[in-house]
Short mmCIF file of C-alpha atoms and ligand atoms in Angstrom, two decimals:
data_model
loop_
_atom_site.label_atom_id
_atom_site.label_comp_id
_atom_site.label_asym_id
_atom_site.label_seq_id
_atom_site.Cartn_x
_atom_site.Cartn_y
_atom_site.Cartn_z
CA UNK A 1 154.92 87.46 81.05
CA UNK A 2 155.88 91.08 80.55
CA UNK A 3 153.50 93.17 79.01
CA UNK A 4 154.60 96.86 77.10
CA UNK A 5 152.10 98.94 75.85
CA UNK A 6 152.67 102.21 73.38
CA UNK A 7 150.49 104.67 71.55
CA UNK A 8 151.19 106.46 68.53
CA UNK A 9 148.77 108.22 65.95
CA UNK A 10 151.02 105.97 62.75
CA UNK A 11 149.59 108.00 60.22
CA UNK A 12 151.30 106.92 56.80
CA UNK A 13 153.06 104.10 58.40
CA UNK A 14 157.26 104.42 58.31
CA UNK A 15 160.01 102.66 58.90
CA UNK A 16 160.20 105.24 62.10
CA UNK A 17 156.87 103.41 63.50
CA UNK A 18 158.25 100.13 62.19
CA UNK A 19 161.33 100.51 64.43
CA UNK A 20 159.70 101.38 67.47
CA UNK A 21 156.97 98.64 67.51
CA UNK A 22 159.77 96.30 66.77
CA UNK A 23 161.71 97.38 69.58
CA UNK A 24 158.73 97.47 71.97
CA UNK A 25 157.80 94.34 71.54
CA UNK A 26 161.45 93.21 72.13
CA UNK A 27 160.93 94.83 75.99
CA UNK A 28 158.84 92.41 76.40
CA UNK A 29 156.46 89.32 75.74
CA UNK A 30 153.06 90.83 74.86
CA UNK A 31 152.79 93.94 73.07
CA UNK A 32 149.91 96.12 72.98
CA UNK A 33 149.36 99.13 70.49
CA UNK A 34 147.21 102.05 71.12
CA UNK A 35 146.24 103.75 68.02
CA UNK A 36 144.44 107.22 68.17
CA UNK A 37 141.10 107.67 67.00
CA UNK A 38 140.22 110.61 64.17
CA UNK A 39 138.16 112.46 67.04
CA UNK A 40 140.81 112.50 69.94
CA UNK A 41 143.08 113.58 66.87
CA UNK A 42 141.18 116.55 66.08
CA UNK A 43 140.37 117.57 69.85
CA UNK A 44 143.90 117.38 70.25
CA UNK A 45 144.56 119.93 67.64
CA UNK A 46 146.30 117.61 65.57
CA UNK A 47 144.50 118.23 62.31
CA UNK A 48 146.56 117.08 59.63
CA UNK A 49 146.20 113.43 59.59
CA UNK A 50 145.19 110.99 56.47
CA UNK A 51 145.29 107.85 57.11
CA UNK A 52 141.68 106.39 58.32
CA UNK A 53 141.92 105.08 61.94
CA UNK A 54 141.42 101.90 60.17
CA UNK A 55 143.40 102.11 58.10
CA UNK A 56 146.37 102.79 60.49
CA UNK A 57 145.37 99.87 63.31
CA UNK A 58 145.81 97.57 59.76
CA UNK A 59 149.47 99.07 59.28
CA UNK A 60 150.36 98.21 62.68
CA UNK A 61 148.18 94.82 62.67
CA UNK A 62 150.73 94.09 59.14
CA UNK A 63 154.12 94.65 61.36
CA UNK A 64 153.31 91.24 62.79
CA UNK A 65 155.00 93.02 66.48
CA UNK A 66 151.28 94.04 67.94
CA UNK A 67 149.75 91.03 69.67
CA UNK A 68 146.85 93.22 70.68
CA UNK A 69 145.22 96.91 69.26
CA UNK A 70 143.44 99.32 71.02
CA UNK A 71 141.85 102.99 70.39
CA UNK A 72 143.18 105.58 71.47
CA UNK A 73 139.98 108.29 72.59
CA UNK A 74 141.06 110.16 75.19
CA UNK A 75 143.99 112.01 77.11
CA UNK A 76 143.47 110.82 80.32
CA UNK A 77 143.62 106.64 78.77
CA UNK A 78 147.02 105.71 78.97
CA UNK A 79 147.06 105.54 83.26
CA UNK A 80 143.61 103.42 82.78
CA UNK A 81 144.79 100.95 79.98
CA UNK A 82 148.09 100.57 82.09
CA UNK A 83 146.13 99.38 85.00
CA UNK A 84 143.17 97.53 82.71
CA UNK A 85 146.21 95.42 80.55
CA UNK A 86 148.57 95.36 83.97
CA UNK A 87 151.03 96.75 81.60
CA UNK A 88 154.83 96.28 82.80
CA UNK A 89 156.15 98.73 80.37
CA UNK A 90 155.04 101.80 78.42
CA UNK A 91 157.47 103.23 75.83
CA UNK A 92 157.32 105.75 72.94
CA UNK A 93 159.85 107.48 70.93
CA UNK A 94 162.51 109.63 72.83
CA UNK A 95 160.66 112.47 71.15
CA UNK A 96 158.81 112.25 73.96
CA UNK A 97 161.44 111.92 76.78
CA UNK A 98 160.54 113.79 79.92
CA UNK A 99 156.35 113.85 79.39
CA UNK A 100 155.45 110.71 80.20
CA UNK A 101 158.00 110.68 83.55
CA UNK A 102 154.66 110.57 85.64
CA UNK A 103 153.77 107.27 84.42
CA UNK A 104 156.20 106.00 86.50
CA UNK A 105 154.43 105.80 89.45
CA UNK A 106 152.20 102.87 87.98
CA UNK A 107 154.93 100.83 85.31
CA UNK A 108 158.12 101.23 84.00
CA UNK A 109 158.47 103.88 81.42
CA UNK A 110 160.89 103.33 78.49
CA UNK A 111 162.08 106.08 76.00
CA UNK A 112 163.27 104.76 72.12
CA UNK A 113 165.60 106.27 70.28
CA UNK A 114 163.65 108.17 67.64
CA UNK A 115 164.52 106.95 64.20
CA UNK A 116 166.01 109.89 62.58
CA UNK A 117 164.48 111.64 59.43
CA UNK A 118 162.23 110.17 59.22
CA UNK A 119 158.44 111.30 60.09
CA UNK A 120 154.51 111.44 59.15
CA UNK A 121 154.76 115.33 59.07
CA UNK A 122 157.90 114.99 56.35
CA UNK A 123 155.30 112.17 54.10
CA UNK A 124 153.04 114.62 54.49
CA UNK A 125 154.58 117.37 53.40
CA UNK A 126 156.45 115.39 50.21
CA UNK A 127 152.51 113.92 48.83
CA UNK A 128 150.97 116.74 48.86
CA UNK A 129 151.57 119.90 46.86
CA UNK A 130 151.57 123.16 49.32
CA UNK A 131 149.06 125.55 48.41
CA UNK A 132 150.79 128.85 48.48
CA UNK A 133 148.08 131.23 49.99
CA UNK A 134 148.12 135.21 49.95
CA UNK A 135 145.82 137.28 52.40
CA UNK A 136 143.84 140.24 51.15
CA UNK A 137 143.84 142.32 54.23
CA UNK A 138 146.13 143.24 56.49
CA UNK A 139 143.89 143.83 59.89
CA UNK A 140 143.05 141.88 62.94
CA UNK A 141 142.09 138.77 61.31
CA UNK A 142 144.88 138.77 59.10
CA UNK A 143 147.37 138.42 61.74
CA UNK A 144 145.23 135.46 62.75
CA UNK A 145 145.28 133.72 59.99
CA UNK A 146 148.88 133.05 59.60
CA UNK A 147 149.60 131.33 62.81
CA UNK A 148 146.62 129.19 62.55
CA UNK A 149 147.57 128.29 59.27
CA UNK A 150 150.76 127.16 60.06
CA UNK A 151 148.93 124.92 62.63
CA UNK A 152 147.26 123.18 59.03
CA UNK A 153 149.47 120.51 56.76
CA UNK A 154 149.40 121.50 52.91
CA UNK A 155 148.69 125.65 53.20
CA UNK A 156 151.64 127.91 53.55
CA UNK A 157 150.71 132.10 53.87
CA UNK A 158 153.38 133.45 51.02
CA UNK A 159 151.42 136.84 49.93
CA UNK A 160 149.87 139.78 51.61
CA UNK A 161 148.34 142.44 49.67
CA UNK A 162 147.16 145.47 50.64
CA UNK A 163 146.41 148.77 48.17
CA UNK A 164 148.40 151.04 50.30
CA UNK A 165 151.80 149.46 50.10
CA UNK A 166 153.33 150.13 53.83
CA UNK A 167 150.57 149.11 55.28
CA UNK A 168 151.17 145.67 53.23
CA UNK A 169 154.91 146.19 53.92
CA UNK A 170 154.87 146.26 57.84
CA UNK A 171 152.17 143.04 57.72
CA UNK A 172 154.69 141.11 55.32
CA UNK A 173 158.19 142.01 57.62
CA UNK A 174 155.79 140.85 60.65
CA UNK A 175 155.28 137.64 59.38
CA UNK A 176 158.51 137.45 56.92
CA UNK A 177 156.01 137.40 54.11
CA UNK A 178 156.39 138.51 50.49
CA UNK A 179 154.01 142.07 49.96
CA UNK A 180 152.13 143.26 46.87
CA UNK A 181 150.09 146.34 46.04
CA UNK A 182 149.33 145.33 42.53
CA UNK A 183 146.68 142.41 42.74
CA UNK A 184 147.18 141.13 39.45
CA UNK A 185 151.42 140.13 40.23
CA UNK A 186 149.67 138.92 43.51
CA UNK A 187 147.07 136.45 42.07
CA UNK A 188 150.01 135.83 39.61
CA UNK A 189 152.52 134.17 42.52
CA UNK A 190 149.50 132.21 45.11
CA UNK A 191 147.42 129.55 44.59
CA UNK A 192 144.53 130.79 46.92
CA UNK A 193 143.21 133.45 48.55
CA UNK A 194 142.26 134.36 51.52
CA UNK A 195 140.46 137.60 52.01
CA UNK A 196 140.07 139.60 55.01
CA UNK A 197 139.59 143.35 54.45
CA UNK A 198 136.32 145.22 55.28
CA UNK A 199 133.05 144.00 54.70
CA UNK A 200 132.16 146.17 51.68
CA UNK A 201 135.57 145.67 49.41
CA UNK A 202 134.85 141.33 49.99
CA UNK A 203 132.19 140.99 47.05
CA UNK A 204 135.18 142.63 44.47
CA UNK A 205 138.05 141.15 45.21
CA UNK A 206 136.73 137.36 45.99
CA UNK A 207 135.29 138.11 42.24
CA UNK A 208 138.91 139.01 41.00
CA UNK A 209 140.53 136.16 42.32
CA UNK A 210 137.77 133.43 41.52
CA UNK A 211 138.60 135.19 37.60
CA UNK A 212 141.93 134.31 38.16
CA UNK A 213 140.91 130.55 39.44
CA UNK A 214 142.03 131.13 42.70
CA UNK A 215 140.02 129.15 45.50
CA UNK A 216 138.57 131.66 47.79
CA UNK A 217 138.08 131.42 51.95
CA UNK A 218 136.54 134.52 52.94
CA UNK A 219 136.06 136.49 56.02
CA UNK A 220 132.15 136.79 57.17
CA UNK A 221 129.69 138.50 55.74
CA UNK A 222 130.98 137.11 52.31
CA UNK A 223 128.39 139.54 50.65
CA UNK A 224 126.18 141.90 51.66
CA UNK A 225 123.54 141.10 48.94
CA UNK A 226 122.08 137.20 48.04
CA UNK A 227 122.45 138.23 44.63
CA UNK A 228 125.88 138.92 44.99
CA UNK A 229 126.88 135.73 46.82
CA UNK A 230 125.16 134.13 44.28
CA UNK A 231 126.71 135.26 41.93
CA UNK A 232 130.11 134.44 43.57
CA UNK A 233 129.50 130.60 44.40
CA UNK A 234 128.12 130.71 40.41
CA UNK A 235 131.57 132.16 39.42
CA UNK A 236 133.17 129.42 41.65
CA UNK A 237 131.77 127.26 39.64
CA UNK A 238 132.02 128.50 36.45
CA UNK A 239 136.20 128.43 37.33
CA UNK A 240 136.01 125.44 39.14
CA UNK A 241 137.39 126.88 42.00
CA UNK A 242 136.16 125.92 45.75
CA UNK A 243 134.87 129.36 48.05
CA UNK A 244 133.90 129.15 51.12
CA UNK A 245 132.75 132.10 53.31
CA UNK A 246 135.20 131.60 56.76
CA UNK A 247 132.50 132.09 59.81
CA UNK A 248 134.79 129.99 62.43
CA UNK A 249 131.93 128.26 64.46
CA UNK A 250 130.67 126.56 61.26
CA UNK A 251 134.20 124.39 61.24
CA UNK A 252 134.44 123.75 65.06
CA UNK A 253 133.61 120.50 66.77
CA UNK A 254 131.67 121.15 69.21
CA UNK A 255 129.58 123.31 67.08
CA UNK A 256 129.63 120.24 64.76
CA UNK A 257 128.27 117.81 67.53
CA UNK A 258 125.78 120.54 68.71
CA UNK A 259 123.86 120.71 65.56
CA UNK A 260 124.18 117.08 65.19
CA UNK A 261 122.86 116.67 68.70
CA UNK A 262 120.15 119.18 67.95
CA UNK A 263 119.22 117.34 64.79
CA UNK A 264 118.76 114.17 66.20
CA UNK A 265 115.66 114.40 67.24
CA UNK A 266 117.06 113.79 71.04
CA UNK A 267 114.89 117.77 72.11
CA UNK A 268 112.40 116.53 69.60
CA UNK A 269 111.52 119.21 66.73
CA UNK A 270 113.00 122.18 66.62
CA UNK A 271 110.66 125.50 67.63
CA UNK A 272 112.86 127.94 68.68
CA UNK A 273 116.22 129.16 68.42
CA UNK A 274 117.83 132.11 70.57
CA UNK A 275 121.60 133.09 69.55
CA UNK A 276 123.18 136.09 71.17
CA UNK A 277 126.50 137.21 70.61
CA UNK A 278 127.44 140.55 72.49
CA UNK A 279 131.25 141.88 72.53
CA UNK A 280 132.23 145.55 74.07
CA UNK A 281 133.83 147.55 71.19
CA UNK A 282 135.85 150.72 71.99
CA UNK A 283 133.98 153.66 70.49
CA UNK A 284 136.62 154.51 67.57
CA UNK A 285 136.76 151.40 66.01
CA UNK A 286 136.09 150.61 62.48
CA UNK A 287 132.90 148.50 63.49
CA UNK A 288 131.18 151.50 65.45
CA UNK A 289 132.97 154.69 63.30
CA UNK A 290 132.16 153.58 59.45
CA UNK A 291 128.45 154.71 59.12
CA UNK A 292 127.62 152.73 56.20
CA UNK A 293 129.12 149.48 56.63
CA UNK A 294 129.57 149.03 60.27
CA UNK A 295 127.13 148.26 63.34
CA UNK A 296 126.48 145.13 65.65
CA UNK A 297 124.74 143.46 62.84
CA UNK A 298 126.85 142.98 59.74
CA UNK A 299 129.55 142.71 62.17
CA UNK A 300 127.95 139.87 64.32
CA UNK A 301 124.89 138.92 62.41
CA UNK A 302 126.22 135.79 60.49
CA UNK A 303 127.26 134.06 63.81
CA UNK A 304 123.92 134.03 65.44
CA UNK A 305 122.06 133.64 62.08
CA UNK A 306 124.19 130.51 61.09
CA UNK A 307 122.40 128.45 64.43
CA UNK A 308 119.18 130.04 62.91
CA UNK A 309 119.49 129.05 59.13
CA UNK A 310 120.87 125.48 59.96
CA UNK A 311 118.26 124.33 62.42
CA UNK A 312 115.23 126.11 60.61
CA UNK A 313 116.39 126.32 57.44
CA UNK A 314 115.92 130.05 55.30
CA UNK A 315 113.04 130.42 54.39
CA UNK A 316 111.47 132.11 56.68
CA UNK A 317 107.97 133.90 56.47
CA UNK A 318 108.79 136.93 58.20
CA UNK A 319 112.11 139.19 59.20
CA UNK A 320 111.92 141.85 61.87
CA UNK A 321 114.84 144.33 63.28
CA UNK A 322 114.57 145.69 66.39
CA UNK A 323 117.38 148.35 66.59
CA UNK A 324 119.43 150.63 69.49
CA UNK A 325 121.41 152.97 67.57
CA UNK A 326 124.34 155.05 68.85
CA UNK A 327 124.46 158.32 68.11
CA UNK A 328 126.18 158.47 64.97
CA UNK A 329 123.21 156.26 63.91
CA UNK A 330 125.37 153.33 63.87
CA UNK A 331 122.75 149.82 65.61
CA UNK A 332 124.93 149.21 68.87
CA UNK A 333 122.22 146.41 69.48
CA UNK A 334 120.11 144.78 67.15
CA UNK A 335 117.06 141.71 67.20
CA UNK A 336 116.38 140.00 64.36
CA UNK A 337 113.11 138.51 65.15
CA UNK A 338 112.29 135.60 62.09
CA UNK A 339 109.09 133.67 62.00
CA UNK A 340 108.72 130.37 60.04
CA UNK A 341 105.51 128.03 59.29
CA UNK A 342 106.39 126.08 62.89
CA UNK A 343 109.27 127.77 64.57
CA UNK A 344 110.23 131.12 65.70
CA UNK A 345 113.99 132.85 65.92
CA UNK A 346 115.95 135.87 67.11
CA UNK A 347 119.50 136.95 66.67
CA UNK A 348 120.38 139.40 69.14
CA UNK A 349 123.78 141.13 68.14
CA UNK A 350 125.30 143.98 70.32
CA UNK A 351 128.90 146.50 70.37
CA UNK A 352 127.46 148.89 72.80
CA UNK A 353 124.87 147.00 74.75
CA UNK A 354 126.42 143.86 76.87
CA UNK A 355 124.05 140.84 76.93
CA UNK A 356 123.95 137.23 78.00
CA UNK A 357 125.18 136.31 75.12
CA UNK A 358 123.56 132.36 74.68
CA UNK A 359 122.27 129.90 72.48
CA UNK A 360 119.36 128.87 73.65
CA UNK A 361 117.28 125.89 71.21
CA UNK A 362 114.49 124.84 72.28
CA UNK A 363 112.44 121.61 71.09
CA UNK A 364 108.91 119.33 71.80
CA UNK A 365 111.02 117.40 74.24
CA UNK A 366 114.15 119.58 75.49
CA UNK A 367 116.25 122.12 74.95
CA UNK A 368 120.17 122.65 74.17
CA UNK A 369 121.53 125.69 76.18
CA UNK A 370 125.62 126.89 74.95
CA UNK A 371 126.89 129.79 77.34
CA UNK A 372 129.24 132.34 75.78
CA UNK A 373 131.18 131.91 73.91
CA UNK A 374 128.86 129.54 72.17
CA UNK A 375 130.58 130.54 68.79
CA UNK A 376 133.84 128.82 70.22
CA UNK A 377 131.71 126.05 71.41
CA UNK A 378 133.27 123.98 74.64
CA UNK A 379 130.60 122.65 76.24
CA UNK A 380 126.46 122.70 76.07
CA UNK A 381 124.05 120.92 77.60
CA UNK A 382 120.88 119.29 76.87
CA UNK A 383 117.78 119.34 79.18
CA UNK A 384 114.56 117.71 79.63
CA UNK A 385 111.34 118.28 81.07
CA UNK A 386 112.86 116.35 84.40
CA UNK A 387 115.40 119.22 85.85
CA UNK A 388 117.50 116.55 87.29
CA UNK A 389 118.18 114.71 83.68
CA UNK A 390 120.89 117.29 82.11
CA UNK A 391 123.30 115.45 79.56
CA UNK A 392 126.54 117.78 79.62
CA UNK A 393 128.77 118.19 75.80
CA UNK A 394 132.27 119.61 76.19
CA UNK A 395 134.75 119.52 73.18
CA UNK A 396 137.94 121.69 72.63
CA UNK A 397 138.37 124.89 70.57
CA UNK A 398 142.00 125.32 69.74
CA UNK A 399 143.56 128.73 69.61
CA UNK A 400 141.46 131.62 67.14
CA UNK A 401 139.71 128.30 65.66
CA UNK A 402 140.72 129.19 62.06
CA UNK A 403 142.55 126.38 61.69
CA UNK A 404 139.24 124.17 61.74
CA UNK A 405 137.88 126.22 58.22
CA UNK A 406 141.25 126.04 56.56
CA UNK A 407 142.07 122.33 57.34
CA UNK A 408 138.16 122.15 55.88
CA UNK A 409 139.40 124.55 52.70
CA UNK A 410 142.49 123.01 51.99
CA UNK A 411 140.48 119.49 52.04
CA UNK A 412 137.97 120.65 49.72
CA UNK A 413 140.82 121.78 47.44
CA UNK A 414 141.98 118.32 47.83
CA UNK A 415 138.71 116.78 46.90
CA UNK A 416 137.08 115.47 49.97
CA UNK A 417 133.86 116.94 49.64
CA UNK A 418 132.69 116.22 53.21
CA UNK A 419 133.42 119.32 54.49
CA UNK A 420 130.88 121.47 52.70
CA UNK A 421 127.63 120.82 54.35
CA UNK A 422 129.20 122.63 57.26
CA UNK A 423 128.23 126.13 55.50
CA UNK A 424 126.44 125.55 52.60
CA UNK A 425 125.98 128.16 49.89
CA UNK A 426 122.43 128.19 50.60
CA UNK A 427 122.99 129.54 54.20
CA UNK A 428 125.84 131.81 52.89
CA UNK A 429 123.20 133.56 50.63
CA UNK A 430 120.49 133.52 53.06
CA UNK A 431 122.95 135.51 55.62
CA UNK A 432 124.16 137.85 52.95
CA UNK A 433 119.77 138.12 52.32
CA UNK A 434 119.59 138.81 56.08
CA UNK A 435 121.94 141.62 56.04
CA UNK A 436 120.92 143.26 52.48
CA UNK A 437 117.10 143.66 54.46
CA UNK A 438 118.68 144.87 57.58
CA UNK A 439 120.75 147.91 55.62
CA UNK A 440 117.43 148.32 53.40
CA UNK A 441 115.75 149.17 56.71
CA UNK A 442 118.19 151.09 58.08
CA UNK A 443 118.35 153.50 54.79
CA UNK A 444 122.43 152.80 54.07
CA UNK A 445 121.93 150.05 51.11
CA UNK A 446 122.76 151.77 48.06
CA UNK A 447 123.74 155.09 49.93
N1 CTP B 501 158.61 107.39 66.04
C1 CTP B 501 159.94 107.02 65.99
N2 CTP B 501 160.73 107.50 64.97
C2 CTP B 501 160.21 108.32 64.01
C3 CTP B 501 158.86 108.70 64.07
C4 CTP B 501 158.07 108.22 65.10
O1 CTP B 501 160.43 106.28 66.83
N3 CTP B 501 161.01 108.78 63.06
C5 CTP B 501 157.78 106.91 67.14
C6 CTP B 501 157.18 108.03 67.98
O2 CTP B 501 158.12 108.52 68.93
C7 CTP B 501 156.01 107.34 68.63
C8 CTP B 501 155.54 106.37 67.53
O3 CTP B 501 156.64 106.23 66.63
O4 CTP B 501 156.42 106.60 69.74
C9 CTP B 501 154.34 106.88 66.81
O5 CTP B 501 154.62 108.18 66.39
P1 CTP B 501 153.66 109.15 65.56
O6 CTP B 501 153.48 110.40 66.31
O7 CTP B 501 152.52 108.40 65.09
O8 CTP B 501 154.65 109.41 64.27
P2 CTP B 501 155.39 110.70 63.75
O9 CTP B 501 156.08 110.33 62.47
O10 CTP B 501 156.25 111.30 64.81
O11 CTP B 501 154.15 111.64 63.44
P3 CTP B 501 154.04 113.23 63.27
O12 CTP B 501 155.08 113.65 62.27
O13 CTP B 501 152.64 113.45 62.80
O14 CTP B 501 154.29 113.82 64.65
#
């Protein structure tokens, strides 16, 4: 009996998958399909699928040409399942000609003709309207955004605006963009918006585009004020439009599985949590030059406060800062110290002062310990009382990461709803509450 075996992801089944499982079950006597799984799918950076594993294994199951299904969960599979099933024959599509040569050394390995024009990415594409986005901002981030977006089915970066209209001009010929220094023609010609200028000018202009019912990703600190974030996600409301304040680790998986993992109750309850996020700026950059808006804090703050506010929730009793200012009077380092009923947090944020730069939570029965760069999270681990029993987390982090909150944006635009809990608007206006005290204390709210 000769036995083939082929993967495939067969999201929004086609005649393209229907042709190749018919053909590789004609190689053969016994045909065996492996079907990826929604996690390996994500790790692998393919974000865009939307069929349910489920439902996809029933696609194949329907072709009658699959006499057995597996799951596809990891990269490293296909040489196992070859030697599990005693597979004669692997084949796939000739899309793939050349990168599955090394299977040779354990079966034969058989490319298809791909069946042309045909493809999941084209369905894709064709069922769902593409939301034309436009970026407000045209600095660091900015350029981020656009390749990751591209990376994201359903989004397509159109606009740029900026109010000084070369420096929107040179952004839009980088990235063969359209450019606008007149916001109303630009809310006029995008469906969303995603903004990404300095802290201070966020609050305005995520107002003017939720008025023009524009959904709204924005860059972190959304707000420098809980009132004012308040009143955004109200005004999201009000125009039925979805915002969402873009702090990348919120959307990642591993960060995902490591506050799962910490909320499991697998280091017992949670007592402590330690998030430090240092980064070496050069001395005339925005974050350490603009004496009102700049510093360590509402640059860094809402990445070690998110750990913070999602563990022990926001309301805290008490909020301390600890600060090392430069000499400008800019913080280069700052500790947030919070106290709660049972628990007990810092944030340590730094742009002049290097530091270990961990997240560190600690429970009744273990701890979790992320190195840097815990706000990309790869790996963790969890530890015990026992030294020797250490249960090690890894997980990928593709690219900049954006891609994770826009695939999350775009599907809240599309009404799946699961998404949100990832940054709720309670912890967006507890962060924006953390760094209204901080600027209170420091004398520059309201300067
Ligand atoms: N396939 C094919 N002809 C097509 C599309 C896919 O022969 N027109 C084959 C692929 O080469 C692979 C299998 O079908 O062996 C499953 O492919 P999959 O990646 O699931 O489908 P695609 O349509 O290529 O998906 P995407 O557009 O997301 O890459």
């Amino acid at each position: 009996m000769i036995k083939v075996i082929t993967y495939g992801t067969f999201d929004l089944f086609h005649e393209g998958h229907y042709r190749l499982l018919q053909r590789a079950k004609a190689l053969g006597d016994y045909l065996i399909v492996g079907v990826t799984s929604e996690k390996y799918d994500m790790e692998r950076g393919k974000l865009n699928v939307v069929d349910p594993l489920l439902t996809r294994m029933e696609n194949v199951k329907k072709t009658g040409f699959a006499d057995e299904i597996i799951v596809e969960e990891t990269s490293g599979q296909k040489v196992n399942d070859i030697k599990k099933y005693n597979a004669d024959i692997f084949t796939v599509g000739s899309d793939w000609t050349g990168s599955f040569d090394y299977i040779n050394n354990f079966c034969k390995v058989v490319y298809l003709d791909r069946t042309k024009n045909i493809s999941s990415t084209m369905l894709r594409e064709q069922s769902k309207k593409i939301l034309k986005a436009g970026i407000i901002g045209t600095g660091r981030i900015a350029n981020r955004f656009i390749p990751e977006a591209k990376l994201v089915s359903g989004i397509s970066a159109q606009a740029v605006y900026n109010p000084h209209k070369e420096n929107a001009d040179k952004f839009a010929k980088r990235w063969e963009i359209n450019a606008y220094d007149d916001l109303e023609t630009f809310f006029n010609d995008v469906d969303v918006v995603y903004v990404a200028s300095p802290h201070q000018t966020h609050y305005k202009y995520v107002k003017a585009a939720l008025e023009h019912r524009k959904h709204v990703l924005c860059e972190k600190p959304m707000a420098l004020k809980r009132e004012e974030t308040e009143e955004l996600f109200d005004c999201a409301k009000e125009h039925n439009c979805i915002l969402l304040e873009g702090i990348k680790t919120a959307y990642c998986p591993g960060f995902e599985k490591l506050m799962g993992i910490a909320c499991s109750g697998t280091i017992g309850n949670i007592r402590y949590v330690d998030a430090c996020f240092t980064k070496l700026e050069g001395r005339d950059t925005r974050e350490l030059t603009d004496l009102k808006w700049g510093g360590s804090f509402t640059e860094l703050g809402s990445y070690c406060l998110l750990p913070v506010f999602k563990l022990l929730g926001d309301e805290y009793e008490n909020i301390r800062f600890d600060v090392m200012r430069d000499e400008n009077g800019l913080d280069i380092f700052t500790k947030a110290s919070l106290t709660y009923p049972k628990g007990i947090a810092t944030a340590v944020c730094g742009l002049g002062v290097k530091a270990e730069g961990r997240l560190l939570i600690a429970g009744t029965r273990g701890y979790i310990v992320a190195e840097p760069p815990w706000w990309k999270t790869t790996y963790f681990e969890v530890h015990y009382e026992d030294p020797a029993s250490v249960d090690k987390y890894s997980e990928r982090f593709l690219g900049d990461g954006l891609r994770y909150e826009i695939k999350d944006f775009v599907n809240m635009i599309n009404g799946d709803s699961k998404s949100g809990f990832k940054l709720t608007k309670g912890e967006s206006a507890a962060m924006a509450e953390a760094m209204e005290r901080f600027l209170v204390q420091e004398g520059r709210e309201g300067k």
